[in-house]
Amino acid sequence: MNLADILRQRIAADGPLRLDHWMAACNAAYYAAADPLGRDFTTAPEISQMFGELIGGWIGDLWLRAGRPPLNLVELGPGRGTLLADALRVLGRLPGWQAAAGLHLVETSPALIAVQRQRLAGWPAQWHQGTDTLPADRPLIIIANEFFDALPIRQRRGGQELHVGWGDAGFAPIWLPAAGPDAEWSEGSEGVMADLAGRLAAQGGAALIIDYGHAGGGGVDSLQAVHRGQRVSPFDHPGRHDLTAHVNFAALSRVAAAAGLACHGPVAQGGFLGQLGIGPRAEALKRGRPPATAGAITAALLRLTAPQQMGALFQVLGLAAPGWPAPAGFAMEPA
Ligand code: SAH
């Protein structure tokens, strides 16, 4: 039975589905089916090797300043494994890194796990379905790029909450009475954050969260669906496109701070990458290259950093456990 039939039966039996339940079912099917990156959307690590390399530098710098402790490097939703492959190329050159660091990937999509396995062949990686099985014995350095935006949200407006029902024209939004102020929120994201923050506070370490989002005050309707680069209705063809929402960094920071973590940012991605040295890195990559290659590197640099492109829309939040050094890249906060 396909997902549309399953959801139709659920609605027939139990009534309209709350938006977060709809979104969770749609995204699980979407990511399980195939590798969507490059077809429906692209992400910073897929745009240029510079992105993962600079994050590798960010991780290495933090690990060195923390005194080179044994730790576990964790990535949430690693996609094609590109960010990690690029970061590990940098980290692998640091004396002692390979002996000190375990590698843990949190990923639910069988299709993407297969891609990640291939990409990270040679590295001793372990896979997890959720954060609950991550090892508890060592500090964690956690990376999440475009992970939280795929987690389920709820929306309430005008004393009603958004659900999805089934009518003559197919699946359709239905608003059902629900008391409370207008809001868009993600219990899923806050739950993952609470788990990670508790672990960081107990085990030590740091986290880097990068996503399309806002530092609070971001509106109450950011749900969107993209199919082959085009915006489509989030209620058509469940599982055919990914559903995302802007990440509320204020909400994530509140959860992290409550667990005792130091919060840095959010700052704009352009400024963050600038502080990590993306300018000189681009120049180094361009040196001695033919004009077409050099031009492509400049274009990728602009795509990642220019305010009209990803530079301002994407935000970066750094979290550090008590006793851990402040992470690099946040000197010019707030965004
Ligand atoms: N970080 C990658 C991929 C972003 S796409 C990049 O920047 O290119 C979102 C990723 O999160 C995919 O790998 C997807 O399979 C994964 N994902 C989505 N929902 C998830 C969930 N609930 N648990 C674990 N992984 C999830």
XYZ file of C-alpha atoms and ligand atoms in Angstrom:
361
model
C 0.000 0.000 0.000
C 1.399 3.424 -0.852
C 1.663 6.277 1.619
C -1.366 8.165 0.256
C -3.570 5.098 0.856
C -2.169 4.586 4.342
C -2.782 8.229 5.276
C -6.270 8.183 3.760
C -7.142 5.145 5.898
C -5.698 6.782 9.020
C -7.828 9.875 8.383
C -10.939 7.748 7.712
C -10.412 5.878 10.997
C -9.195 8.637 13.335
C -10.140 11.937 11.706
C -7.862 14.665 10.317
C -4.139 14.235 11.000
C -2.347 16.894 12.990
C 0.280 18.675 10.844
C 3.281 17.214 12.728
C 1.994 13.672 12.206
C 1.421 14.390 8.515
C 4.891 15.911 8.137
C 6.639 13.043 9.950
C 4.958 10.420 7.740
C 5.623 12.365 4.518
C 9.292 13.041 5.265
C 10.034 9.506 6.450
C 8.689 8.184 3.131
C 10.421 10.909 1.119
C 13.891 10.356 2.545
C 13.513 6.562 2.659
C 12.715 6.318 -1.028
C 15.771 7.793 -2.680
C 18.631 10.262 -2.577
C 16.892 13.606 -3.106
C 19.969 15.809 -2.950
C 20.677 17.520 -6.235
C 17.277 16.513 -7.642
C 14.892 18.459 -5.437
C 17.284 20.710 -3.581
C 20.960 21.205 -2.931
C 22.787 21.891 0.303
C 25.934 23.781 1.280
C 28.242 20.725 1.447
C 27.093 19.723 -2.053
C 27.842 23.215 -3.401
C 31.528 23.171 -2.453
C 34.126 21.106 -0.621
C 35.029 24.342 1.198
C 31.985 24.040 3.455
C 32.889 20.647 4.942
C 36.577 21.516 5.069
C 35.928 24.662 7.102
C 33.674 22.735 9.469
C 36.455 20.157 9.774
C 38.730 23.033 10.766
C 36.116 24.275 13.266
C 35.955 20.790 14.851
C 39.738 20.362 14.893
C 40.316 23.782 16.448
C 37.838 23.028 19.212
C 39.302 19.581 19.874
C 42.857 20.972 20.091
C 41.832 23.801 22.440
C 39.896 21.320 24.601
C 43.166 19.409 25.108
C 42.659 16.630 22.517
C 40.292 14.491 24.589
C 38.881 11.192 23.296
C 35.464 12.038 21.839
C 32.753 11.021 19.451
C 31.999 13.064 16.349
C 28.283 12.931 15.534
C 26.428 14.124 12.457
C 22.632 14.340 12.369
C 21.075 13.709 8.934
C 24.349 13.431 6.997
C 22.717 13.303 3.520
C 25.309 11.993 1.079
C 28.078 12.091 3.694
C 29.805 14.883 1.799
C 30.254 17.257 4.748
C 31.831 14.492 6.836
C 34.076 13.246 4.033
C 35.410 16.782 3.491
C 35.739 17.465 7.233
C 37.533 14.169 7.892
C 40.047 14.894 5.131
C 41.083 17.917 7.231
C 40.759 16.229 10.646
C 42.669 13.110 9.546
C 45.796 15.246 9.193
C 45.772 16.286 12.864
C 48.180 14.098 14.851
C 46.185 11.952 17.275
C 42.744 12.642 15.790
C 42.130 9.189 14.320
C 42.960 7.433 17.596
C 40.870 9.876 19.644
C 37.658 10.165 17.668
C 34.751 7.795 17.095
C 32.276 8.558 14.327
C 28.480 8.298 14.728
C 25.819 9.099 12.152
C 22.140 9.586 12.982
C 20.151 8.722 9.866
C 16.786 7.070 9.212
C 16.862 6.772 5.416
C 18.081 3.359 4.178
C 18.842 4.899 0.772
C 21.032 7.616 2.271
C 22.709 5.230 4.752
C 23.878 3.217 1.723
C 25.314 6.371 0.111
C 26.987 7.400 3.393
C 28.555 3.939 3.862
C 30.153 4.183 0.464
C 31.299 7.746 0.966
C 32.855 7.060 4.380
C 34.405 3.687 3.548
C 37.625 3.382 5.519
C 36.335 5.404 8.487
C 35.053 3.440 11.510
C 31.543 4.883 11.409
C 28.468 3.637 13.275
C 24.866 4.407 12.370
C 21.940 5.267 14.663
C 18.202 5.664 14.030
C 17.936 8.387 16.655
C 19.992 10.307 19.197
C 18.908 8.011 22.064
C 21.501 5.331 21.216
C 24.493 7.663 20.914
C 27.369 6.629 23.207
C 27.320 8.232 26.650
C 30.952 7.693 27.668
C 32.798 10.556 25.970
C 32.354 14.176 24.942
C 30.389 14.682 21.715
C 30.956 17.125 18.900
C 27.646 17.272 17.058
C 27.116 18.693 13.565
C 23.684 19.259 12.012
C 23.309 20.958 8.624
C 19.759 21.205 7.265
C 18.563 18.559 9.713
C 16.202 20.423 12.039
C 14.244 22.011 9.164
C 12.898 18.567 8.212
C 11.522 17.780 11.685
C 7.732 18.017 12.193
C 6.067 21.280 13.176
C 2.652 22.346 14.448
C 0.797 25.536 13.532
C -1.943 27.401 15.387
C -3.669 30.511 14.092
C -6.851 32.273 15.145
C -7.657 29.749 17.854
C -7.369 26.799 15.459
C -4.689 24.218 14.758
C -3.706 23.018 11.274
C -4.627 19.426 10.415
C -4.815 17.519 7.140
C -8.101 15.944 6.083
C -9.418 14.112 3.054
C -12.113 15.599 0.847
C -13.481 15.503 -2.691
C -10.358 17.168 -4.075
C -7.911 14.955 -2.157
C -5.873 15.820 0.909
C -6.600 19.313 2.175
C -5.774 21.559 5.145
C -8.405 21.623 7.893
C -8.291 23.966 10.868
C -9.700 22.548 14.116
C -10.390 24.506 17.313
C -7.368 24.772 19.644
C -6.855 27.360 22.334
C -3.670 29.427 22.449
C -1.804 32.210 20.674
C -0.785 32.113 17.000
C 2.377 30.034 16.759
C 4.504 27.690 14.719
C 6.542 25.314 16.818
C 8.372 22.006 16.667
C 8.144 19.648 19.601
C 10.234 17.200 17.563
C 13.117 19.662 17.230
C 12.933 20.755 20.844
C 12.864 17.115 21.966
C 15.986 16.246 19.964
C 17.658 19.415 21.274
C 16.772 18.559 24.876
C 18.266 15.077 24.498
C 21.463 16.404 22.907
C 21.804 19.271 25.377
C 21.435 16.893 28.323
C 24.136 14.673 26.854
C 26.494 17.578 26.185
C 26.008 18.917 29.708
C 26.767 15.479 31.186
C 29.466 14.276 28.766
C 31.057 17.526 27.566
C 31.455 18.710 24.008
C 29.858 21.111 21.578
C 27.325 21.363 18.770
C 27.070 23.266 15.501
C 23.592 23.724 14.048
C 23.192 25.296 10.616
C 19.827 25.840 8.977
C 17.446 28.120 7.148
C 15.802 29.880 10.044
C 15.431 32.829 12.347
C 16.245 33.917 15.872
C 12.587 34.079 16.937
C 9.917 36.360 15.491
C 10.008 34.414 12.245
C 6.291 34.244 11.576
C 3.853 31.391 11.998
C 3.647 29.925 8.499
C 6.977 28.763 7.089
C 5.895 25.278 6.009
C 6.992 24.538 2.477
C 7.347 21.706 0.000
C 9.817 21.686 -2.870
C 9.726 19.358 -5.847
C 12.553 19.561 -8.394
C 13.385 23.076 -7.293
C 9.748 24.317 -7.470
C 7.479 25.140 -4.548
C 4.433 22.876 -4.462
C 1.539 22.304 -2.040
C 2.585 20.486 1.168
C -0.725 18.601 0.985
C -0.338 17.063 -2.488
C 1.404 13.769 -3.226
C 2.508 12.808 0.315
C 6.077 11.480 0.311
C 6.939 12.820 -3.153
C 8.624 15.988 -1.891
C 10.227 17.034 1.356
C 8.383 19.234 3.815
C 10.445 21.801 5.686
C 9.954 24.754 7.979
C 12.228 27.538 9.153
C 14.183 26.583 12.245
C 13.364 28.636 15.340
C 16.847 29.146 16.786
C 15.478 31.054 19.769
C 13.504 27.972 20.794
C 16.536 25.674 20.352
C 18.766 28.088 22.301
C 16.247 28.237 25.144
C 16.329 24.441 25.468
C 20.153 24.370 25.311
C 20.554 27.171 27.845
C 18.132 25.456 30.232
C 20.478 22.434 30.221
C 23.408 24.707 31.132
C 25.078 25.039 27.725
C 26.685 28.246 26.477
C 24.920 29.480 23.322
C 26.830 31.331 20.591
C 24.803 33.051 17.888
C 22.817 32.440 15.868
C 24.943 34.343 13.361
C 24.565 34.538 9.586
C 26.260 31.743 7.648
C 28.175 34.238 5.474
C 29.856 35.872 8.462
C 30.508 32.539 10.139
C 32.242 31.081 7.082
C 34.140 34.347 6.635
C 35.550 34.076 10.139
C 36.544 30.471 9.512
C 38.564 31.665 6.501
C 36.490 30.789 3.443
C 38.006 33.741 1.534
C 41.639 32.562 1.767
C 40.521 28.944 1.259
C 38.822 29.898 -2.025
C 41.942 31.786 -3.141
C 44.128 28.754 -2.352
C 41.839 26.439 -4.314
C 41.817 28.816 -7.302
C 45.600 29.169 -7.528
C 46.983 27.677 -10.747
C 43.524 26.534 -11.912
C 42.080 27.273 -15.356
C 39.711 30.284 -15.473
C 36.574 28.126 -15.690
C 37.472 26.203 -12.507
C 38.477 29.384 -10.698
C 35.181 30.980 -11.766
C 33.211 28.042 -10.389
C 35.026 28.348 -7.044
C 34.190 32.071 -6.875
C 30.552 31.282 -7.724
C 30.385 28.667 -4.948
C 31.943 31.119 -2.482
C 29.276 33.694 -3.335
C 26.469 31.145 -3.164
C 27.512 30.135 0.356
C 28.233 33.612 1.712
C 26.424 36.380 -0.229
C 23.510 37.862 1.736
C 21.154 37.500 -1.269
C 22.030 33.801 -1.505
C 22.682 31.485 1.480
C 24.814 33.938 3.452
C 22.046 35.646 5.420
C 19.105 33.214 5.195
C 21.085 30.446 6.813
C 21.902 30.849 10.474
C 24.541 29.158 12.601
C 24.151 28.299 16.283
C 27.073 27.064 18.382
C 26.605 25.309 21.717
C 29.322 24.461 24.213
C 29.233 22.369 27.374
C 30.423 23.921 30.649
C 34.220 23.919 30.746
C 34.545 23.667 26.975
C 36.221 26.448 24.982
C 34.103 28.916 23.013
C 33.791 27.680 19.410
C 35.286 29.676 16.513
C 33.203 31.774 14.142
C 30.889 33.663 16.491
C 32.836 36.814 17.209
C 30.390 39.115 15.367
C 27.106 38.034 16.915
C 24.188 38.587 16.787
C 23.217 37.994 13.131
N 23.089 17.330 6.102
C 22.961 16.931 4.703
C 21.544 16.466 4.327
C 20.389 17.371 4.618
S 18.840 16.656 4.122
C 23.441 18.048 3.817
O 23.648 19.143 4.313
O 23.618 17.810 2.627
C 18.189 16.032 5.667
C 18.874 14.805 6.181
O 18.270 14.439 7.440
C 18.775 13.570 5.311
O 19.960 12.827 5.457
C 17.572 12.848 5.925
O 17.492 11.496 5.581
C 17.807 13.091 7.384
N 16.623 13.018 8.253
C 15.435 13.631 8.068
N 14.598 13.385 9.098
C 15.287 12.616 9.974
C 14.984 12.032 11.247
N 13.797 12.216 11.820
N 15.941 11.295 11.859
C 17.150 11.119 11.283
N 17.491 11.649 10.086
C 16.576 12.378 9.430
